[in-house]
Short mmCIF file of C-alpha atoms in Angstrom, two decimals:
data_model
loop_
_atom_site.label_atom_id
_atom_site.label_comp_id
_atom_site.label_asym_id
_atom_site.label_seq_id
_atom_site.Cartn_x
_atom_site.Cartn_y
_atom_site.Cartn_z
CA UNK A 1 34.23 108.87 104.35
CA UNK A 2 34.23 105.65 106.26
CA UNK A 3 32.58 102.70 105.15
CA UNK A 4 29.38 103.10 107.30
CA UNK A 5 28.72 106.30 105.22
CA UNK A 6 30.16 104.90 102.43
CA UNK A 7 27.23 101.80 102.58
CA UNK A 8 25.12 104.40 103.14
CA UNK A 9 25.69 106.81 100.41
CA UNK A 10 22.82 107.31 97.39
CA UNK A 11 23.50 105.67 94.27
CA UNK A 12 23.74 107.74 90.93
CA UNK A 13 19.87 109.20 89.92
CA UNK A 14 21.40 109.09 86.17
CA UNK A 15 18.97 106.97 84.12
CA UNK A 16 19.94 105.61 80.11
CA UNK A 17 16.12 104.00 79.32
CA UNK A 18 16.14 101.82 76.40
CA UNK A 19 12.51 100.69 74.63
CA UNK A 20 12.93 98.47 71.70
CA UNK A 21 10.93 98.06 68.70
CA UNK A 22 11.08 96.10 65.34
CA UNK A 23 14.70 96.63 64.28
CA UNK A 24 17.45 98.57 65.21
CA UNK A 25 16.29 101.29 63.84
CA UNK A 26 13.23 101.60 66.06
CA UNK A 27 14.54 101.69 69.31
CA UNK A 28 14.31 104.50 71.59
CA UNK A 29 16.44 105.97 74.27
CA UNK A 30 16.15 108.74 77.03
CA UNK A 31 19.35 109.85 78.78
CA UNK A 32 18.27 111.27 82.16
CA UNK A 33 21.53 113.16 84.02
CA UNK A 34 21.36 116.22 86.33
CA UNK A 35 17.79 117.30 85.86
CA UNK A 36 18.82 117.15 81.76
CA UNK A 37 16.95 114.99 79.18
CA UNK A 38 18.51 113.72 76.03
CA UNK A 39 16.64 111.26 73.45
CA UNK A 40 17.12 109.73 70.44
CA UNK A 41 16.56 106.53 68.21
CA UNK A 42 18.60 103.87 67.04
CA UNK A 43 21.75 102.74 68.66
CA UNK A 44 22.39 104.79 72.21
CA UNK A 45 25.06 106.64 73.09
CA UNK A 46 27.48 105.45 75.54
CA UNK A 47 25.81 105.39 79.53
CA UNK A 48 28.56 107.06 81.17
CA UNK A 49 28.37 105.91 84.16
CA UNK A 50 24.48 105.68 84.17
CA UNK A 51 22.08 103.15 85.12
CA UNK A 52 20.44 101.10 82.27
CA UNK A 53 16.84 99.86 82.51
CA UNK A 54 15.19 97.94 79.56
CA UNK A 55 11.57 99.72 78.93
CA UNK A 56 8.74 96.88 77.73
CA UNK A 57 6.62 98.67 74.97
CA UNK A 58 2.93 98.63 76.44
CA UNK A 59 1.62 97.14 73.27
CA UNK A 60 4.42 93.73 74.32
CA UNK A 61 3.17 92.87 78.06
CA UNK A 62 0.40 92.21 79.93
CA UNK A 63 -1.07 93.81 82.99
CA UNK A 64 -2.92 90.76 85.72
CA UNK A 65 -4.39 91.22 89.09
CA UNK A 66 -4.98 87.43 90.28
CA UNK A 67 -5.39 85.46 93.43
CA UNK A 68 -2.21 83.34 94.09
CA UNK A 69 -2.52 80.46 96.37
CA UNK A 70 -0.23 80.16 99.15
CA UNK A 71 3.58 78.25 98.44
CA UNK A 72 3.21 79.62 95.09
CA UNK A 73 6.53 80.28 93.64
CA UNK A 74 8.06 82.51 91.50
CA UNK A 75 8.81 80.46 88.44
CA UNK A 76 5.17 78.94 88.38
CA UNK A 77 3.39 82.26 88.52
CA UNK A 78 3.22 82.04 84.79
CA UNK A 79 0.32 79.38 85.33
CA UNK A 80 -1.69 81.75 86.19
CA UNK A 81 -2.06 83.54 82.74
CA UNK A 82 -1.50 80.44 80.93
CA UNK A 83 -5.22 79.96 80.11
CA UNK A 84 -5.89 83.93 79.52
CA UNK A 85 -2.81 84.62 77.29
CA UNK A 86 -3.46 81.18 75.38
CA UNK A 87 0.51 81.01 75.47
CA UNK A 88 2.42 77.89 76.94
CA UNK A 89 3.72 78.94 80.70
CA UNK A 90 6.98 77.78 79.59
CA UNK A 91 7.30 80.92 76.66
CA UNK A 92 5.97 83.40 79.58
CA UNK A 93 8.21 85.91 81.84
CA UNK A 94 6.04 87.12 84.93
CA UNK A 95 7.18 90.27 87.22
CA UNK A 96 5.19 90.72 89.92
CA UNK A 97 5.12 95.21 90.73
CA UNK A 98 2.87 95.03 93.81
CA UNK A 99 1.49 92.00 96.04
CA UNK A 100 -1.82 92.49 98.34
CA UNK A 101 -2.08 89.88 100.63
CA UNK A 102 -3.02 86.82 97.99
CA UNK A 103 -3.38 89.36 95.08
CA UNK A 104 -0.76 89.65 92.73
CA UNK A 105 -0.40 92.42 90.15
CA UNK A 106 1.94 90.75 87.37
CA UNK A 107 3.34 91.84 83.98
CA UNK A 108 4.05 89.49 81.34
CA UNK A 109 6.27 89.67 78.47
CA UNK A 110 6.97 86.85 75.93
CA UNK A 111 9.97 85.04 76.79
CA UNK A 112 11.98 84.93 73.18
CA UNK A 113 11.20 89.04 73.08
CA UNK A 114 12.81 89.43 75.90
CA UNK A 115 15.61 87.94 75.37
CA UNK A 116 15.87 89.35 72.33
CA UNK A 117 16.21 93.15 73.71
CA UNK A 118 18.68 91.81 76.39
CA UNK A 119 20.98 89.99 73.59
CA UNK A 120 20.59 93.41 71.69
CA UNK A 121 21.66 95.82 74.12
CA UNK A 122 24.41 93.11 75.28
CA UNK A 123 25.64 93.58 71.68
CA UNK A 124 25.71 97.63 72.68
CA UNK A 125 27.88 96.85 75.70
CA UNK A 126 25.26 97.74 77.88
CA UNK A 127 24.48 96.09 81.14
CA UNK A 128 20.81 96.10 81.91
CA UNK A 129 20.12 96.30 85.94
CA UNK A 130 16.14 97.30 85.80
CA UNK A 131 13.05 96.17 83.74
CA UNK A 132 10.24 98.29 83.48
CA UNK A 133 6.97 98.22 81.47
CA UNK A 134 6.37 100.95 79.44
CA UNK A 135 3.23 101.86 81.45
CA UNK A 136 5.40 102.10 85.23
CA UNK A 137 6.81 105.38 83.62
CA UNK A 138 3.57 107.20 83.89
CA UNK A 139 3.02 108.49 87.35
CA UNK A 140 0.05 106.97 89.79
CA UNK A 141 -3.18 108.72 89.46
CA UNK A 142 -6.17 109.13 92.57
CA UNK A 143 -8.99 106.75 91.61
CA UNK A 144 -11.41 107.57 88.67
CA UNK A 145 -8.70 109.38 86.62
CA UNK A 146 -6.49 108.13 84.22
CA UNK A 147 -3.63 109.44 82.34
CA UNK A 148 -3.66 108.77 78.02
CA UNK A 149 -0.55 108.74 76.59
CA UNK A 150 -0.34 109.43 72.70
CA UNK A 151 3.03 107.86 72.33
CA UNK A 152 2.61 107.55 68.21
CA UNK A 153 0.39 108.46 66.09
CA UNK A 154 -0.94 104.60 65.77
CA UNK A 155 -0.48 103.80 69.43
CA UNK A 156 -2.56 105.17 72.81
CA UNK A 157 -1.38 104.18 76.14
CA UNK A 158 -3.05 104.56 79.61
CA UNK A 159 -2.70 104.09 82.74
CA UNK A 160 -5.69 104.92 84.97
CA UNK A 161 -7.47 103.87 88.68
CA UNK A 162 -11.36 102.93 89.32
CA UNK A 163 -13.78 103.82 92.22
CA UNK A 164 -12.72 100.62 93.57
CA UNK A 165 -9.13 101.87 93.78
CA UNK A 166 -8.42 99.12 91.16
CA UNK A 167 -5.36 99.81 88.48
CA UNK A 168 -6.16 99.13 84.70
CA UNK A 169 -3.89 99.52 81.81
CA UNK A 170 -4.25 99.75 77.97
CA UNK A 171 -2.45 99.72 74.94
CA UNK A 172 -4.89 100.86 72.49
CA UNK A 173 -4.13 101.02 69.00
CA UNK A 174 -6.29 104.16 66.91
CA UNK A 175 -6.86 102.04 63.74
CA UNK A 176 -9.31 100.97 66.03
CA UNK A 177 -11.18 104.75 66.51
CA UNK A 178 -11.86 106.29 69.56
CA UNK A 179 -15.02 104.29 71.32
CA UNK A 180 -12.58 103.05 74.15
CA UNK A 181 -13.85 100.02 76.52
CA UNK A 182 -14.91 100.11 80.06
CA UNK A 183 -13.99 101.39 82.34
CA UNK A 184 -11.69 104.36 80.66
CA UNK A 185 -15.18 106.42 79.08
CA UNK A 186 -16.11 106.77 82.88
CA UNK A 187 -12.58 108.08 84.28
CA UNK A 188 -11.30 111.33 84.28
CA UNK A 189 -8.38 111.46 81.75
CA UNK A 190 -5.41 113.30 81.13
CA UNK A 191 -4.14 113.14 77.13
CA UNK A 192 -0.17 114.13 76.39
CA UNK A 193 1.85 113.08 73.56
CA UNK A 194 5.47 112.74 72.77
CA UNK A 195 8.03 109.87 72.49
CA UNK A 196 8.74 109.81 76.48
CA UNK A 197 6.09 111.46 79.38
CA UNK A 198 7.12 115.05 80.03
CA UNK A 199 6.72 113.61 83.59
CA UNK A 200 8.06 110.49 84.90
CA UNK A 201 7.22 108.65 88.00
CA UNK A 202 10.38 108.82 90.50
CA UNK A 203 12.39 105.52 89.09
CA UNK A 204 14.34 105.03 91.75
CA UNK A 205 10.98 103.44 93.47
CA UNK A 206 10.33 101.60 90.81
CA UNK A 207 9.55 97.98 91.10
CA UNK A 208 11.94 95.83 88.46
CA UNK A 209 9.82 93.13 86.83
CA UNK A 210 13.47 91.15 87.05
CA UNK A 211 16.65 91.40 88.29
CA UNK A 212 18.72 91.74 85.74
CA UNK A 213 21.82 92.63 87.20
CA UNK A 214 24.87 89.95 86.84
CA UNK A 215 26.58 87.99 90.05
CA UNK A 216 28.81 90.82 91.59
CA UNK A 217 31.54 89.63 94.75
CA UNK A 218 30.64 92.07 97.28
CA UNK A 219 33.34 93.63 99.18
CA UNK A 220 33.61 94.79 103.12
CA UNK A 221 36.11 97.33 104.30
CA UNK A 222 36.23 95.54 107.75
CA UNK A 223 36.19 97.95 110.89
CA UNK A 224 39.23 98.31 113.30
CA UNK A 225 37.89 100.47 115.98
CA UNK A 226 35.36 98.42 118.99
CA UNK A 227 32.98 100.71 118.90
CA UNK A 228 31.90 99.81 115.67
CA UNK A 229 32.73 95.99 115.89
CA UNK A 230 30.02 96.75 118.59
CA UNK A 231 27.78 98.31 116.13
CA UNK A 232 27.77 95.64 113.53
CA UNK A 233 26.58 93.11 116.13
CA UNK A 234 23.83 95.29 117.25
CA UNK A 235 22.74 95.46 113.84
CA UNK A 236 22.75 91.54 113.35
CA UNK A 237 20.86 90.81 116.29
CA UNK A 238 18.31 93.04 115.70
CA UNK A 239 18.57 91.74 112.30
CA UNK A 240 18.16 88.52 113.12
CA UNK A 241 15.07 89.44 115.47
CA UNK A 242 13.46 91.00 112.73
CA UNK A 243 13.99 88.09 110.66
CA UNK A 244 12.20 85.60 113.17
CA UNK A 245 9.49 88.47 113.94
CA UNK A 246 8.72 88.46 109.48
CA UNK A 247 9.00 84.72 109.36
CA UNK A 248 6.46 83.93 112.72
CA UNK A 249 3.80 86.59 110.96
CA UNK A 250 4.58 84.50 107.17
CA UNK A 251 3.56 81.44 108.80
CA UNK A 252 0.57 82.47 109.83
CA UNK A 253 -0.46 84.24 106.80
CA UNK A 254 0.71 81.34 104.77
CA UNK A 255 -2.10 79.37 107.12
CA UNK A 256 -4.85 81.26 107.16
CA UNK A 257 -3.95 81.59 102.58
CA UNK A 258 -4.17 77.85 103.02
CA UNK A 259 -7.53 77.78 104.51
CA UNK A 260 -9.00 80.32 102.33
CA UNK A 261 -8.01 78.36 99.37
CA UNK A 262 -9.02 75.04 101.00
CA UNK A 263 -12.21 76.28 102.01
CA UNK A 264 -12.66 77.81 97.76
CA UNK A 265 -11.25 74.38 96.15
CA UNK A 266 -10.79 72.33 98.54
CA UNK A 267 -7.86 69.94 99.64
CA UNK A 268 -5.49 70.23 96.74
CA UNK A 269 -2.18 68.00 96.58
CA UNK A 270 0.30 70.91 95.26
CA UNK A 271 0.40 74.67 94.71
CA UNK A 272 -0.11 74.05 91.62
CA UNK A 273 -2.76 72.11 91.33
CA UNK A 274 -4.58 74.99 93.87
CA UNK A 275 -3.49 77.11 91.30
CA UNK A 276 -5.48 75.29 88.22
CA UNK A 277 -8.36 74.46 90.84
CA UNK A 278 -9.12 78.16 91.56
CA UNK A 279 -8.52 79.26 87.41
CA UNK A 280 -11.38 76.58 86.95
CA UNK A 281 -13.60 78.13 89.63
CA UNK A 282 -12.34 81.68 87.97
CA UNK A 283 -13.35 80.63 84.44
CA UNK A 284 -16.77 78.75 85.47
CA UNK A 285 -17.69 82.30 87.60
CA UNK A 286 -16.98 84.06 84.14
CA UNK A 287 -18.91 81.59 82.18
CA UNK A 288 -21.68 81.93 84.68
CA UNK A 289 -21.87 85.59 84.69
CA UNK A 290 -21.73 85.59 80.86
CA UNK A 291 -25.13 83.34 80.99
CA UNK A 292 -26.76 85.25 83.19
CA UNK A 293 -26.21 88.68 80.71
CA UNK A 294 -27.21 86.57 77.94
CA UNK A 295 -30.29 85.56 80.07
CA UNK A 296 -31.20 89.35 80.57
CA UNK A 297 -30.43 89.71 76.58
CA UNK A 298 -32.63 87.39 75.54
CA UNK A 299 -35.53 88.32 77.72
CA UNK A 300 -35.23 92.02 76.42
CA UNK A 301 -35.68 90.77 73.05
CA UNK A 302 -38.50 88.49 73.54
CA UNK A 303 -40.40 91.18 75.60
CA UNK A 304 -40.05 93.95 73.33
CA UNK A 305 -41.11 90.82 70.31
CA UNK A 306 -44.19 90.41 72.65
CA UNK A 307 -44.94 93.75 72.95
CA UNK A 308 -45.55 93.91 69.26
CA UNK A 309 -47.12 90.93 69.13
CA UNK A 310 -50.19 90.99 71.45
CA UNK A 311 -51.75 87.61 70.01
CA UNK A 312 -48.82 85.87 71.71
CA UNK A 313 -47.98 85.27 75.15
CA UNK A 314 -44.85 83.03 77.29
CA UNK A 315 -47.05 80.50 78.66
CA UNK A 316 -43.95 78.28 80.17
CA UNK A 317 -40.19 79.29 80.92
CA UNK A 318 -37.72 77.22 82.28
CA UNK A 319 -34.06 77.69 82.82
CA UNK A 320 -31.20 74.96 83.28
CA UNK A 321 -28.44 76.61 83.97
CA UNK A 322 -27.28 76.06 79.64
CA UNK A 323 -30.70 76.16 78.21
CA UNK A 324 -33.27 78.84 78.29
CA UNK A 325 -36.82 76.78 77.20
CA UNK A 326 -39.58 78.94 76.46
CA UNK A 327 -43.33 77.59 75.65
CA UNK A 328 -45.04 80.01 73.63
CA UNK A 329 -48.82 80.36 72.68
CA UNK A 330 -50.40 82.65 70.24
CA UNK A 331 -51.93 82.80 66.33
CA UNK A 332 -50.57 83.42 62.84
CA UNK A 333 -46.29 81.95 63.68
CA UNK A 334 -44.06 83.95 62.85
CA UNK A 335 -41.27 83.13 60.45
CA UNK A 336 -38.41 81.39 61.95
CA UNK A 337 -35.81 84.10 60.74
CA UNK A 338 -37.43 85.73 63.84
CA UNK A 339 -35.93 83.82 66.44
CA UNK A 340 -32.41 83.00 64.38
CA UNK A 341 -32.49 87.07 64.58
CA UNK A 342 -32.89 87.07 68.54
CA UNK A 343 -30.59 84.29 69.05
CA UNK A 344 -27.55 85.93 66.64
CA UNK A 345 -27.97 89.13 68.07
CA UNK A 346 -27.22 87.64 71.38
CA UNK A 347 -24.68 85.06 69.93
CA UNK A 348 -26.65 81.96 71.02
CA UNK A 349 -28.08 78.78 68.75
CA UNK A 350 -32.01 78.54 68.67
CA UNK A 351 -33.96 74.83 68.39
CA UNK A 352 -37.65 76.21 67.31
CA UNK A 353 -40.13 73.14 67.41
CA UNK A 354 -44.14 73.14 67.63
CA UNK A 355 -46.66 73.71 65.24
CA UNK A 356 -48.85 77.21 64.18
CA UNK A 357 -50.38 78.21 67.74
CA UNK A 358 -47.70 76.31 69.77
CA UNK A 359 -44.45 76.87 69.64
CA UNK A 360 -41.30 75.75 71.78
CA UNK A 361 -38.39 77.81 71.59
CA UNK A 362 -35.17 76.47 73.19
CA UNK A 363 -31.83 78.91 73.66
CA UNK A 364 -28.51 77.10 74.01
CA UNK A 365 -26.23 79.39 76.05
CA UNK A 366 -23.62 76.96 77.20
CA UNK A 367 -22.90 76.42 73.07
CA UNK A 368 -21.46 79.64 72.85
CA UNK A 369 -19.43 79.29 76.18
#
């Protein structure tokens, strides 16, 4: 074998998967070698030659699909889920598994876990080269299905795609029943059990969250014959005019990124500063959205309250964008549990003011923001 089809030969498919837990004693492993599968808890047994990839529990990381601004790097990704994970970025380890134009899908982990199940498996001998989350194991589904994975008794994990081709994961624990959120009631599901999927996605395609593996000194058999001194430069230069090809198209991406973001926040001094500029934009769109279904709340309640109350009738309404203002006309006031009931079902404060045929109700939505 020369070393042409030496660089090109397959590496070993034989997997050693380690998923920690709380303890020694909780830790699983799968031992994947010639279409056999071993497991076991506790300490594993030696690799043999085998790959080692660190598993993330599902119930330890978290699953983002965010806009990035352009020049974004690596290391500041974690400012991105700073504000939704209420963690510091600094105690936050990002992997990014796919990357859509400006979207990034990331997984988070906590930073001391982490290295906490590399120190432990260090103490094993082992020498981690890929990072997975727990939920990469389970094989892609078409959109509006899902796969549910009973993994223990108290823990449900899936894994499942929308209309909207848009990938969701859960880690759901069953002390707290079976009334899942949206959007898993409306997808298709598949439900297994077991300690691993009977089924595993093909790893070697996997996506590590990190590289893992240490500083090797790579070594070159050099080649004697011309012919494939010849070859090596052919390679280079197209190489090299692949290179300038990728970085001419990045450029110009990387432009029209900047004007998109520009044209959402504006001229912004840094990356990251774009970066907190467009999670204020993101977290005032929530807060509106939130109003607005409190809005529609709130007039349910007061029509169905009119409905049984025909002496009564709106006779102003007025909206600023935090308070809802409503001028009411009618005989015999109610009590003023009525409103406090509208107002907590809703999760809102009420101000009631007026007197017995005139009342003025006035809904604070941006107190509960």
């Amino acid at each position: 074998m020369n070393w042409l089809e030496r660089w090109q030969a397959p590496r070993s498919s034989t997997w050693l998967l380690l998923r920690p837990g709380h303890g020694q004693a909780a830790w699983n492993w799968l031992h994947l070698a010639d279409g056999r599968r071993e497991a076991g808890e506790g300490a594993p047994p030696s690799p043999g030659g085998a790959r080692v990839a660190l598993i993330l529990p599902g119930n330890h990381c978290s699953h983002s699909q965010l806009a990035a601004p352009p020049g974004l790097k690596r290391d500041e990704w974690p400012l991105l889920l700073e504000e939704r994970l209420l963690q510091p970025a600094e105690s936050i380890r990002c992997g990014c598994i796919s990357r859509q134009g400006n979207q990034l899908e990331l997984v988070s982990v906590d930073q001391a876990l982490l290295s906490q199940w590399l120190s432990q498996c260090a103490d094993w001998g082992l020498s981690v080269e890929r990072c997975w989350a727990e939920f990469q194991l389970l094989a892609d589904t078409p959109a509006g299905t899902a796969l549910c994975w009973q993994r223990s008794p108290d823990l449900l994990l899936l894994k499942g795609v929308t209309e909207l081709s848009r990938p969701h994961w859960l880690a759901w624990p069953t002390l707290l029943g079976s009334n899942l959120p949206a959007p898993w009631p409306s997808l298709q599901s598949e439900t297994f059990g077991g300690a691993w999927p009977a089924r595993l996605a093909a790893l070697e395609l996997l996506p590590s969250l990190f590289d893992l593996r240490p500083a090797r000194q790579m070594r070159l058999c050099l080649p004697s014959a011309p012919g494939q001194w010849r070859l090596i430069a052919a390679c280079v230069l197209l190489g090299l005019l692949w290179s300038g090809l990728w970085l001419t198209q990045q450029w110009r991406q990387s432009e029209v990124y900047k004007a998109q973001v520009v044209a959402l926040t504006g001229p912004a001094a840094s990356p990251r500063q774009a970066a907190q500029l467009l999670k204020r934009q993101r977290q005032a769109e929530e807060d509106r959205q939130l109003r607005l279904r409190q809005i529609e709340q709130l007039q349910t309640a007061m029509q169905q309250w009119l409905q049984a109350q025909p002496a009564w009738h709106i006779s102003a309404s007025s909206f600023d964008g935090l308070r809802w203002t409503l001028q009411l006309r009618g005989d015999q006031p109610p009590e003023a549990a009525t409103w406090e009931a509208i107002a907590q079902r809703v999760g809102v404060p009420v101000a009631v003011a007026g007197d017995e045929d005139q009342l003025q109700l006035v809904f604070d939505l941006g107190a509960a923001s």
